[in-house]
Backbone as CSV, one residue per row, in Angstrom:
resi,resn,N_x,N_y,N_z,CA_x,CA_y,CA_z,C_x,C_y,C_z
1,MET,49.805,-8.701,82.233,49.589,-8.208,80.125,48.129,-7.693,81.027
2,ALA,47.727,-6.188,80.870,46.513,-5.771,81.442,46.525,-4.076,80.260
3,GLY,45.155,-3.866,80.024,44.723,-2.352,79.527,44.002,-1.867,78.686
4,ILE,43.953,-1.283,78.286,41.997,-0.662,78.081,42.118,-0.841,76.551
5,LEU,41.127,-1.673,76.008,40.320,-1.592,74.585,39.984,-0.203,74.273
6,PRO,40.253,0.335,72.947,39.303,1.097,72.380,38.205,1.538,72.568
7,SER,37.667,0.435,72.564,36.100,0.921,73.396,36.109,1.228,74.423
8,GLY,36.982,1.145,75.568,37.018,1.394,77.050,36.531,0.793,77.928
9,HIS,36.510,-0.875,77.676,36.691,-1.779,78.503,38.616,-2.115,78.355
10,THR,38.118,-2.800,80.120,39.588,-3.175,80.514,39.771,-4.949,80.086
11,TYR,40.798,-5.115,80.035,41.258,-6.321,80.125,42.457,-6.950,80.789
12,LYS,42.918,-8.127,80.940,43.467,-8.637,81.946,44.079,-9.888,81.175
13,GLU,45.080,-10.311,81.223,45.757,-11.390,80.514,45.793,-13.244,81.657
14,ILE,45.228,-13.535,80.817,44.839,-14.808,81.347,45.803,-15.638,82.142
15,SER,46.100,-16.190,83.127,47.379,-16.569,83.929,47.810,-18.320,82.588
16,GLU,48.522,-18.247,82.627,49.200,-19.639,82.411,48.355,-20.393,82.715
17,GLU,48.427,-20.691,84.261,48.086,-21.888,84.944,46.057,-21.849,84.258
18,GLU,45.504,-20.499,84.106,43.860,-20.467,84.017,44.083,-21.566,82.493
19,THR,44.555,-20.531,81.764,44.926,-20.826,80.025,44.434,-22.462,80.245
20,GLU,46.120,-22.486,80.723,45.897,-24.008,80.861,44.545,-24.638,80.742
21,ARG,44.167,-24.533,81.932,43.141,-25.310,82.689,41.664,-25.257,81.905
22,LEU,41.748,-24.110,81.155,39.999,-23.236,79.847,41.140,-24.448,79.323
23,THR,41.896,-24.460,78.014,42.178,-24.889,77.428,41.440,-26.486,76.737
24,LYS,41.581,-27.166,77.966,41.655,-28.242,77.989,39.657,-28.593,76.960
25,LYS,38.549,-27.265,77.097,37.567,-26.777,77.005,37.106,-25.944,75.674
26,PHE,38.184,-25.378,75.826,38.330,-24.008,74.620,39.621,-23.834,74.282
27,SER,39.018,-25.187,73.019,40.013,-24.747,72.285,40.751,-23.695,71.490
28,TYR,40.018,-22.741,71.767,40.408,-21.364,71.081,41.106,-20.413,72.024
29,LEU,41.424,-21.100,72.778,42.436,-19.914,73.698,43.616,-20.765,74.033
30,SER,44.798,-21.258,73.461,45.776,-22.469,73.046,46.558,-21.193,72.963
31,ASP,46.676,-20.173,72.629,47.766,-19.313,72.220,46.966,-18.463,73.362
32,GLY,46.336,-18.277,74.788,46.272,-17.638,75.538,45.505,-16.494,75.738
33,GLY,44.705,-15.754,76.691,43.485,-15.823,76.785,43.499,-14.445,77.232
34,ILE,42.113,-13.920,77.146,41.898,-11.858,77.944,40.989,-12.380,78.659
35,ASN,40.061,-11.363,79.850,39.333,-11.100,80.900,39.151,-9.863,80.298
36,ILE,37.822,-9.689,79.594,37.487,-8.207,79.625,36.172,-8.514,79.950
37,GLN,36.527,-6.966,80.916,35.583,-6.153,82.042,35.614,-4.986,81.086
38,PRO,33.475,-4.208,81.219,32.506,-5.163,82.369,32.605,-6.367,81.188
39,GLY,31.787,-7.247,81.696,30.641,-8.547,81.014,32.084,-10.040,81.348
40,ASN,32.905,-9.744,81.569,33.292,-11.290,82.298,33.661,-12.118,80.828
41,SER,34.098,-11.161,79.312,33.899,-11.732,78.895,35.252,-12.575,78.662
42,ILE,35.199,-13.759,77.697,36.695,-14.591,78.092,37.319,-14.582,76.307
43,TYR,38.304,-13.368,76.030,38.475,-13.877,74.370,40.049,-13.861,74.312
44,ALA,40.541,-14.739,72.972,41.824,-15.048,72.612,42.521,-13.825,72.453
45,LYS,43.485,-13.558,73.201,44.489,-12.755,73.322,44.809,-12.569,71.683
46,SER,44.095,-12.705,70.723,44.820,-12.569,69.142,43.579,-11.088,68.951
47,TYR,42.445,-11.322,69.944,41.755,-10.263,69.538,42.390,-8.677,69.605
48,LEU,43.198,-8.797,70.659,44.069,-7.716,70.726,45.098,-6.914,69.436
49,LYS,45.123,-7.728,68.425,45.550,-7.366,67.572,44.548,-6.334,66.412
50,PHE,43.134,-6.750,66.809,42.236,-6.583,65.890,41.176,-5.658,66.388
51,ALA,41.326,-5.528,67.581,40.772,-4.702,68.772,40.219,-3.055,68.210
52,GLU,41.463,-2.728,67.652,41.878,-1.144,66.916,40.975,-1.201,65.434
53,LEU,41.296,-2.248,64.757,40.482,-1.905,63.730,39.208,-2.381,63.887
54,ILE,38.411,-3.367,64.884,37.407,-3.286,64.819,36.517,-1.694,65.513
55,TYR,36.926,-1.351,66.343,36.200,-0.241,66.990,36.487,1.156,66.062
56,ASN,37.583,1.165,65.185,37.626,2.079,64.342,37.140,2.001,62.826
57,PHE,36.879,0.382,62.742,35.688,0.442,61.058,34.611,1.650,60.409
58,GLU,34.509,1.848,59.363,33.824,3.416,58.930,32.873,2.290,58.551
59,VAL,31.213,2.902,59.195,30.438,2.286,59.251,29.688,3.260,58.068
60,ARG,29.329,2.872,57.140,28.117,3.251,55.856,26.757,3.666,56.174
61,GLU,25.975,4.446,55.468,24.560,4.147,56.143,23.848,2.564,55.615
62,ASP,24.363,2.533,54.298,23.473,1.210,54.029,24.115,0.183,54.378
63,ASP,25.019,0.121,55.280,25.676,-1.668,55.668,24.363,-2.027,56.366
64,ILE,24.817,-3.347,56.020,23.822,-3.891,57.152,24.715,-4.975,57.397
65,PHE,24.493,-5.387,58.974,25.097,-6.063,59.852,24.333,-6.802,60.512
66,ILE,24.777,-8.223,60.669,24.302,-9.866,61.006,25.091,-9.843,62.202
67,ASN,24.518,-8.974,63.920,24.820,-9.707,64.247,24.596,-10.351,65.561
68,THR,25.202,-10.954,65.869,24.124,-12.542,66.997,25.271,-13.314,67.751
69,VAL,24.476,-14.113,68.781,24.903,-14.889,69.250,25.561,-16.144,68.758
70,ALA,26.561,-17.053,69.060,27.106,-17.964,67.890,25.736,-19.266,68.140
71,LYS,26.093,-19.897,66.821,25.242,-21.447,66.817,23.356,-20.636,67.017
72,SER,23.159,-19.675,65.982,21.447,-18.985,67.015,21.145,-18.946,65.623
73,GLY,21.358,-19.405,64.607,20.817,-19.059,63.685,21.555,-17.853,62.174
74,THR,23.445,-17.488,62.613,23.260,-16.622,62.024,23.839,-16.434,60.895
75,ASN,23.374,-17.730,59.965,23.712,-18.271,58.419,22.621,-17.978,57.732
76,TRP,21.902,-18.803,58.917,20.557,-18.981,58.273,19.881,-17.388,57.961
77,ILE,20.202,-16.749,58.849,19.211,-14.723,58.302,20.662,-14.423,57.176
78,ALA,21.844,-14.907,57.744,22.717,-14.226,56.361,22.098,-14.113,54.875
79,GLU,21.638,-15.751,54.675,21.322,-15.927,53.402,19.873,-15.794,52.825
80,ILE,19.292,-15.088,53.692,18.230,-14.771,53.743,18.463,-13.063,53.695
81,VAL,19.676,-12.261,54.336,19.062,-10.999,53.792,19.863,-10.486,52.380
82,TRP,20.966,-11.574,52.362,21.758,-11.770,51.390,21.244,-11.988,49.905
83,ASN,19.661,-12.947,49.815,18.943,-12.886,49.032,18.130,-12.176,48.618
84,LEU,17.854,-10.852,49.570,17.016,-10.681,49.265,17.170,-9.062,48.992
85,VAL,18.329,-8.718,48.840,19.412,-7.839,48.083,19.903,-7.763,47.192
86,HIS,20.385,-9.317,47.017,21.262,-10.091,45.655,20.583,-10.673,44.589
87,ASN,19.319,-11.588,45.616,19.525,-12.753,44.445,17.768,-13.154,44.589
88,PRO,16.841,-12.162,44.176,15.297,-12.464,45.146,14.607,-13.006,43.293
89,ASP,14.684,-13.054,42.335,14.604,-13.483,41.175,15.252,-15.173,40.960
90,MET,16.866,-15.341,41.796,17.010,-16.714,41.839,18.454,-16.753,41.071
91,ASP,18.653,-15.665,39.791,19.467,-15.705,38.701,20.978,-15.101,39.128
92,ASN,21.036,-15.438,40.625,22.605,-14.846,40.475,23.502,-15.947,40.767
93,PRO,24.520,-16.161,40.162,25.736,-16.976,39.737,26.143,-17.229,41.190
94,GLU,26.014,-15.399,41.791,27.708,-15.762,43.109,26.749,-16.621,44.476
95,ALA,25.007,-16.651,44.045,24.470,-17.910,44.785,25.465,-19.259,45.252
96,SER,25.720,-19.561,44.613,26.573,-21.320,44.569,27.478,-21.448,45.510
97,LEU,28.026,-19.212,45.550,29.574,-19.658,46.546,29.231,-19.491,47.534
98,SER,29.813,-19.849,48.298,30.093,-19.836,50.631,29.740,-18.239,50.522
99,LEU,29.218,-18.476,52.112,29.382,-17.807,52.518,29.994,-16.679,53.103
100,ASP,31.069,-17.372,53.142,32.159,-16.160,53.757,32.751,-15.788,52.146
101,TYR,32.696,-15.751,51.318,32.675,-15.548,50.022,31.481,-13.836,49.657
102,ARG,30.771,-14.359,50.310,29.067,-13.320,50.197,29.606,-12.245,51.872
103,TYR,30.127,-13.533,52.373,30.009,-12.055,53.724,31.187,-12.776,54.534
104,PRO,31.193,-11.281,54.353,32.817,-10.661,56.093,32.602,-12.033,56.870
105,PHE,33.365,-12.471,57.551,32.630,-12.710,59.022,34.063,-12.028,59.619
106,PHE,33.608,-11.053,60.793,34.857,-10.608,61.521,35.588,-11.479,62.365
107,ASP,34.535,-12.172,63.012,35.463,-13.030,64.306,36.159,-13.713,63.851
108,VAL,36.279,-14.424,62.280,37.033,-15.350,62.008,38.478,-14.919,62.534
109,ASP,38.737,-13.575,61.939,39.849,-13.171,62.105,40.945,-13.475,63.193
110,PHE,40.304,-12.924,64.456,41.005,-13.382,65.536,40.729,-13.771,66.894
111,ILE,39.517,-15.466,66.557,39.306,-16.570,66.748,39.658,-17.332,66.490
112,PHE,40.527,-17.507,64.658,40.521,-18.766,64.333,41.744,-18.170,62.970
113,ASP,42.768,-18.883,63.297,43.757,-19.009,61.848,43.425,-19.413,60.802
114,VAL,43.078,-18.502,59.965,42.286,-18.643,58.475,43.122,-19.630,57.902
115,SER,44.357,-19.461,57.663,45.175,-20.452,57.047,45.546,-21.038,57.202
116,SER,45.392,-21.490,58.543,45.406,-22.955,58.668,44.032,-24.265,58.589
117,SER,43.809,-23.180,58.478,41.564,-24.425,57.949,42.247,-25.389,57.277
118,PRO,42.124,-27.000,56.933,42.266,-26.981,56.068,40.731,-27.297,55.223
119,LYS,39.976,-26.996,54.827,38.994,-25.966,54.008,39.705,-24.642,53.645
120,PHE,41.065,-23.799,53.857,41.956,-22.666,53.442,41.991,-22.700,51.968
121,ASP,41.594,-22.295,51.079,42.544,-22.291,49.500,43.264,-21.251,49.488
122,PRO,44.552,-21.243,49.427,44.993,-19.978,49.104,44.881,-19.706,47.315
123,GLU,44.439,-20.596,47.031,44.187,-20.067,45.513,42.551,-19.644,45.027
124,GLY,41.867,-19.962,46.102,40.068,-19.911,46.128,40.003,-19.250,45.883
125,GLU,38.354,-18.900,45.625,37.519,-17.958,45.495,37.045,-16.524,46.478
126,LEU,37.999,-17.063,47.983,37.612,-16.072,48.889,38.913,-15.017,48.819
127,VAL,40.216,-16.037,48.464,41.413,-15.215,48.239,41.730,-14.386,46.643
128,LYS,40.831,-14.953,45.836,41.191,-14.114,44.499,40.140,-13.318,44.871
129,ARG,39.097,-12.670,45.591,38.656,-11.906,45.653,39.295,-10.803,46.911
130,PHE,39.759,-11.657,47.467,40.877,-10.671,48.764,41.698,-9.862,47.849
131,LYS,42.447,-10.243,46.806,43.632,-9.692,45.968,43.222,-8.933,44.899
132,ARG,42.121,-9.448,44.472,41.367,-8.283,43.505,40.863,-6.647,44.277
133,LEU,39.895,-7.345,45.587,39.806,-6.321,46.212,40.356,-5.600,46.637
134,CYS,41.851,-6.371,47.920,42.868,-5.582,48.045,43.945,-5.087,47.954
135,PRO,44.169,-5.210,46.774,45.132,-5.269,45.966,46.897,-5.216,46.883
136,GLY,48.061,-5.536,47.179,49.266,-5.552,47.974,49.194,-5.543,48.848
137,ARG,47.733,-6.110,49.778,47.500,-6.272,51.330,47.946,-7.599,51.167
138,ASP,47.685,-7.641,53.236,48.389,-9.453,53.346,46.949,-9.631,54.405
139,TYR,46.207,-11.503,53.756,44.989,-11.525,54.559,45.746,-11.705,56.066
140,ASN,46.702,-12.411,56.034,46.879,-12.200,57.742,46.974,-11.627,58.186
141,GLU,46.407,-9.973,58.162,46.223,-9.138,59.377,45.021,-8.530,58.961
142,GLY,44.351,-9.854,58.747,42.424,-9.569,59.526,41.863,-9.522,57.312
143,LEU,42.116,-11.236,57.402,41.163,-10.980,55.643,39.730,-10.212,55.727
144,HIS,39.295,-10.970,56.609,37.691,-10.559,56.543,37.815,-8.642,56.919
145,ILE,38.106,-8.755,57.740,37.609,-6.858,58.285,38.418,-6.112,57.088
146,GLN,39.552,-6.825,56.229,39.967,-5.489,55.138,39.271,-6.013,54.236
147,LEU,38.285,-7.613,53.646,37.415,-7.586,52.771,36.243,-6.012,52.823
148,ALA,36.002,-6.658,54.029,34.676,-5.895,54.418,34.728,-4.036,54.322
149,GLU,36.026,-4.102,54.293,36.756,-2.089,54.466,36.092,-1.928,52.685
150,ALA,36.643,-3.135,51.520,37.011,-2.608,50.174,36.038,-3.092,49.762
151,LEU,34.520,-3.849,50.186,33.533,-3.907,49.421,32.733,-3.213,49.339
152,PRO,32.040,-2.911,48.003,30.842,-1.793,47.717,29.493,-1.592,47.520
153,ASP,28.664,-0.553,48.046,27.698,-0.689,48.861,26.731,-1.412,47.945
154,PRO,25.997,-2.344,48.622,25.343,-2.209,50.116,26.558,-2.966,50.716
155,ARG,26.890,-3.097,51.970,28.248,-4.242,52.443,27.173,-5.279,53.138
156,LEU,27.442,-5.913,53.207,26.209,-7.249,54.978,27.055,-7.691,55.453
157,LEU,27.330,-7.995,56.704,28.768,-7.644,57.431,27.696,-8.364,58.420
158,LYS,28.953,-9.329,58.973,27.744,-11.010,60.206,29.546,-10.347,61.187
159,GLY,29.021,-11.181,62.506,29.726,-11.345,63.210,28.954,-11.262,64.905
160,HIS,29.732,-12.271,65.708,29.069,-12.100,66.919,30.080,-11.168,67.926
161,THR,30.709,-10.693,67.416,31.440,-9.725,68.679,30.523,-8.568,69.178
162,PRO,30.333,-8.560,70.355,29.367,-7.570,71.013,28.882,-6.554,70.861
163,LEU,28.157,-5.626,70.809,27.785,-4.411,70.250,28.674,-3.119,70.756
164,SER,29.292,-3.331,72.501,29.303,-2.998,72.473,31.079,-2.039,72.672
165,PHE,31.861,-3.321,72.260,33.187,-3.158,71.500,33.551,-2.189,70.383
166,TRP,32.251,-2.358,69.185,32.189,-1.337,68.135,31.734,-0.283,68.605
167,ASN,32.308,1.016,67.620,32.657,2.284,68.032,30.618,3.096,68.289
168,PRO,30.789,3.227,69.012,28.860,3.811,68.986,28.329,4.558,67.665
169,ASN,28.863,5.051,66.942,28.262,5.053,65.485,28.203,4.156,65.047
170,VAL,28.255,2.589,65.151,27.940,1.867,64.498,25.990,1.829,64.485
171,LEU,25.723,2.062,65.504,23.897,2.194,65.418,23.641,3.056,65.308
172,GLU,24.460,4.046,65.070,24.073,5.449,64.946,23.752,6.004,62.957
173,LYS,24.515,4.611,62.318,24.078,4.988,61.119,24.037,3.674,60.353
174,ALA,24.395,2.252,60.786,23.930,1.012,59.655,22.679,0.113,60.691
175,LYS,22.277,0.081,59.892,21.170,-0.779,60.026,21.209,-2.449,60.601
176,HIS,21.067,-3.069,61.427,21.753,-3.956,61.990,20.607,-4.958,62.332
177,VAL,20.768,-6.185,61.786,19.865,-7.561,62.353,20.571,-8.319,63.361
178,ARG,19.932,-8.494,64.774,20.514,-8.187,65.778,19.844,-8.560,67.071
179,LEU,20.383,-9.797,67.755,19.115,-10.626,68.831,19.648,-9.999,69.754
180,ALA,19.141,-8.483,70.793,20.065,-7.504,71.617,18.792,-6.993,72.076
181,TRP,18.495,-7.660,73.052,16.859,-6.919,74.199,17.108,-5.903,74.628
182,GLU,18.312,-5.142,74.964,18.594,-4.501,75.734,18.292,-3.420,74.859
183,LYS,18.857,-3.455,73.310,18.433,-2.014,72.216,17.204,-2.430,71.075
184,ARG,16.443,-2.853,71.946,15.854,-3.389,70.624,14.372,-1.805,69.957
185,ASN,14.535,-1.137,71.009,14.295,0.180,70.075,14.992,0.925,69.593
186,ASN,15.877,0.996,69.351,16.639,2.000,68.244,15.924,1.445,67.274
187,PRO,15.760,2.060,65.884,15.348,2.720,65.117,16.123,2.046,63.875
188,ASN,17.218,1.312,64.349,18.415,0.865,63.396,18.390,-0.847,63.814
189,LEU,18.189,-1.143,64.302,17.602,-2.515,65.113,16.538,-3.222,64.559
190,LEU,16.516,-4.576,63.959,15.382,-5.178,64.436,15.479,-6.355,64.936
191,PHE,14.829,-6.915,65.423,15.003,-7.856,66.887,14.076,-8.906,66.373
192,LEU,14.784,-10.272,66.186,14.046,-10.941,65.362,14.322,-12.402,66.539
193,PHE,13.416,-13.149,66.695,13.143,-14.422,66.993,13.990,-15.648,66.388
194,TYR,14.460,-16.750,67.042,14.080,-17.485,65.797,13.250,-18.394,65.960
195,GLU,12.687,-18.444,66.890,11.369,-19.656,66.969,10.524,-18.940,65.613
196,ASP,10.088,-17.773,66.135,9.345,-16.737,64.989,10.037,-17.210,63.385
197,LEU,11.344,-17.287,63.346,11.321,-17.443,61.290,11.001,-19.142,61.332
198,LYS,11.742,-19.741,62.466,10.876,-21.078,62.080,9.569,-21.457,62.099
199,GLU,8.889,-21.042,62.697,7.362,-21.454,62.678,6.985,-20.261,61.288
200,ASN,7.186,-18.969,61.439,6.643,-18.347,60.171,7.547,-18.072,59.355
201,PRO,8.337,-18.681,58.106,9.492,-17.493,57.640,9.063,-16.399,56.669
202,LYS,8.223,-16.997,56.461,7.462,-15.721,55.361,7.206,-14.710,55.761
203,SER,6.701,-14.747,56.368,6.075,-13.474,57.565,7.821,-12.473,58.724
204,GLN,8.468,-13.346,58.746,9.643,-12.681,59.296,10.330,-12.483,57.756
205,ILE,10.921,-13.104,57.232,11.357,-12.368,55.815,10.773,-11.401,55.242
206,LYS,9.216,-11.323,55.355,8.995,-9.456,54.945,9.184,-8.988,55.920
207,LYS,9.196,-9.063,57.066,9.525,-7.967,57.678,10.777,-7.382,58.256
208,VAL,11.950,-8.301,57.407,13.541,-8.297,57.044,13.501,-7.282,56.065
209,ASP,13.040,-8.007,55.800,12.099,-6.875,53.615,11.780,-5.409,53.814
210,GLN,11.119,-5.146,54.894,10.431,-3.704,54.681,11.732,-3.176,56.025
211,PHE,11.771,-3.866,56.863,13.235,-3.519,57.520,14.414,-2.715,56.631
212,ILE,15.145,-3.390,56.170,16.128,-3.259,54.489,15.475,-2.272,53.427
213,GLY,14.626,-2.467,53.417,14.641,-1.642,52.236,14.001,-2.257,50.644
214,THR,14.049,-3.905,50.710,14.102,-3.753,49.821,13.094,-4.075,48.905
215,ASN,11.951,-3.979,49.633,10.506,-3.992,48.904,10.260,-5.385,47.860
216,ARG,10.635,-6.523,48.278,10.667,-7.468,47.502,8.892,-7.787,46.523
217,SER,8.052,-8.539,46.171,6.814,-8.824,45.700,6.863,-10.118,46.365
218,ASP,5.654,-10.884,46.502,5.354,-11.557,47.138,6.417,-12.975,46.109
219,LYS,6.327,-12.758,45.120,6.777,-14.258,44.360,8.326,-14.320,44.879
220,GLN,8.974,-12.912,44.566,10.277,-12.676,45.227,10.676,-13.095,46.355
221,ILE,9.798,-13.115,47.281,9.652,-13.508,49.412,9.558,-14.963,48.992
222,ASP,8.592,-15.349,47.636,8.258,-17.143,48.660,9.625,-17.708,47.419
223,ASN,10.152,-17.344,46.360,11.480,-17.406,46.509,12.776,-17.901,47.498
224,ILE,12.719,-16.334,48.442,13.793,-16.521,49.116,13.396,-17.280,50.454
225,VAL,12.297,-17.991,50.639,11.784,-18.764,51.486,11.826,-19.455,50.906
226,HIS,12.185,-20.645,49.413,12.673,-21.554,49.458,13.795,-22.022,49.467
227,CYS,14.804,-20.916,49.309,15.901,-20.605,48.756,17.127,-20.983,50.213
228,THR,15.830,-20.231,51.139,16.807,-20.664,52.862,16.532,-21.719,53.629
229,SER,15.242,-22.683,52.879,14.683,-24.044,54.001,16.113,-24.540,54.260
230,PHE,16.251,-25.047,55.560,16.578,-25.455,55.589,16.910,-27.164,54.908
231,ASP,16.110,-27.916,54.204,16.487,-29.098,53.549,17.362,-28.422,52.389
232,TYR,17.194,-26.983,51.541,17.656,-26.335,50.594,19.440,-25.698,51.123
233,MET,19.191,-25.063,52.284,20.276,-24.924,53.305,21.380,-25.969,53.644
234,LYS,21.192,-27.569,52.989,21.611,-28.102,54.200,22.313,-28.985,53.236
235,LYS,21.826,-28.436,51.864,22.077,-29.648,51.191,23.454,-28.605,49.952
236,LYS,23.053,-27.815,49.781,23.760,-26.434,49.530,24.965,-26.572,50.145
237,SER,24.974,-26.708,51.256,26.154,-26.388,52.554,27.521,-27.843,52.014
238,LYS,26.483,-28.971,52.081,27.340,-30.439,51.630,28.088,-30.057,50.286
239,GLU,27.049,-29.719,49.263,27.958,-29.167,47.289,29.294,-28.438,47.974
240,ASN,29.024,-27.453,48.533,29.783,-26.153,49.035,30.373,-25.132,50.272
241,SER,30.714,-26.241,51.102,31.160,-26.100,52.299,31.621,-24.914,52.883
242,PRO,31.214,-24.153,53.216,31.958,-22.391,53.697,33.057,-23.180,54.784
243,LEU,33.625,-22.059,54.683,34.795,-21.809,55.747,34.261,-22.040,57.279
244,SER,33.952,-21.190,57.239,32.712,-21.036,58.628,32.316,-22.200,58.923
245,PHE,31.820,-23.274,58.413,31.195,-24.250,58.549,32.210,-25.797,59.162
246,ASP,33.350,-25.478,58.984,34.463,-26.591,59.310,34.783,-26.544,60.690
247,GLY,35.179,-27.772,60.575,35.101,-28.491,62.074,35.505,-27.148,63.110
248,ALA,36.861,-27.135,63.018,37.654,-26.722,64.019,37.036,-25.089,64.075
249,LEU,36.029,-24.402,63.169,35.607,-22.873,64.014,34.520,-23.088,64.435
250,CYS,33.200,-24.241,64.019,32.138,-25.233,64.609,32.638,-25.314,65.437
251,GLU,33.339,-25.626,66.059,33.503,-26.053,67.223,34.374,-25.398,68.438
252,THR,34.336,-24.364,67.903,35.294,-22.341,68.472,33.554,-22.154,68.667
253,GLU,32.921,-21.980,67.855,31.119,-20.977,68.429,30.842,-21.450,68.731
254,THR,30.675,-22.837,69.439,30.287,-23.547,70.029,30.582,-22.996,71.397
255,GLN,31.884,-23.057,71.255,32.512,-22.760,72.945,31.990,-21.537,73.740
256,LEU,32.355,-20.561,72.173,31.699,-18.670,72.716,30.734,-18.726,73.328
257,MET,29.883,-19.791,73.277,28.316,-19.290,74.029,28.023,-20.099,75.179
258,LEU,29.120,-20.155,75.962,29.324,-20.817,76.956,30.514,-19.780,77.890
259,ASN,30.699,-20.173,79.102,31.503,-19.249,79.868,32.148,-20.388,80.847
260,PRO,33.813,-19.810,79.838,34.920,-20.709,80.715,34.664,-20.543,82.422
261,TYR,34.240,-19.996,83.363,34.036,-20.102,84.291,33.380,-21.220,84.760
262,LEU,32.394,-21.722,83.968,31.727,-22.748,84.789,31.946,-23.999,84.621
263,GLU,32.081,-24.347,85.595,32.379,-26.223,85.543,31.257,-27.185,84.660
């Protein structure tokens, strides 16, 4: 099996022998994988089901995308942005809900069978929100992608899918918080270093605040520094662990950082 993705990339299915070899290290390929060029990316074959939905995702001018390399502080910056937009005074009751409720995570739909997760609750808040915003639709056809389409403005979205897999209008319209050096001069993109955020979170949060136009007061910035500290977030995740923190997906995210062809 081979073909062309909506983005113009070509793909070729990995052989059964190669899949068997790679699955020993990379469990997300257990149902088959594809090699995508250019870039030599290895994706689960299930990506093909969602490639067109991702490429044709309709971007709004006030969307904020967080698009990062896996395991590089995605949830940290996601919490910072969410609190800047929705919780500067620490009085939003949704702050206690998991990030998966507050942020559609595109990659989950194609690298992980959401409904098979031991932490997935078909009667939980995430599914209730899906049923409310997407009545009559099937979450197995893309829970997070469909939620993202239905969210009210401003939408906060996150994922690890390379920018080149999306429609070119993504950068033309939406603001991005993305680690992508080659695109650093684009006015709709903010480039952050994890080390800078760790060393001086307040100055970096102010930079994000200015970029997305929330214009929070110094006291509100201090609130966000506190509620997005490592200690605070660790305590919060223990009390209400999001789906993206469960063991299977954490393992998958770690694997996605690696080149499967490296021995």
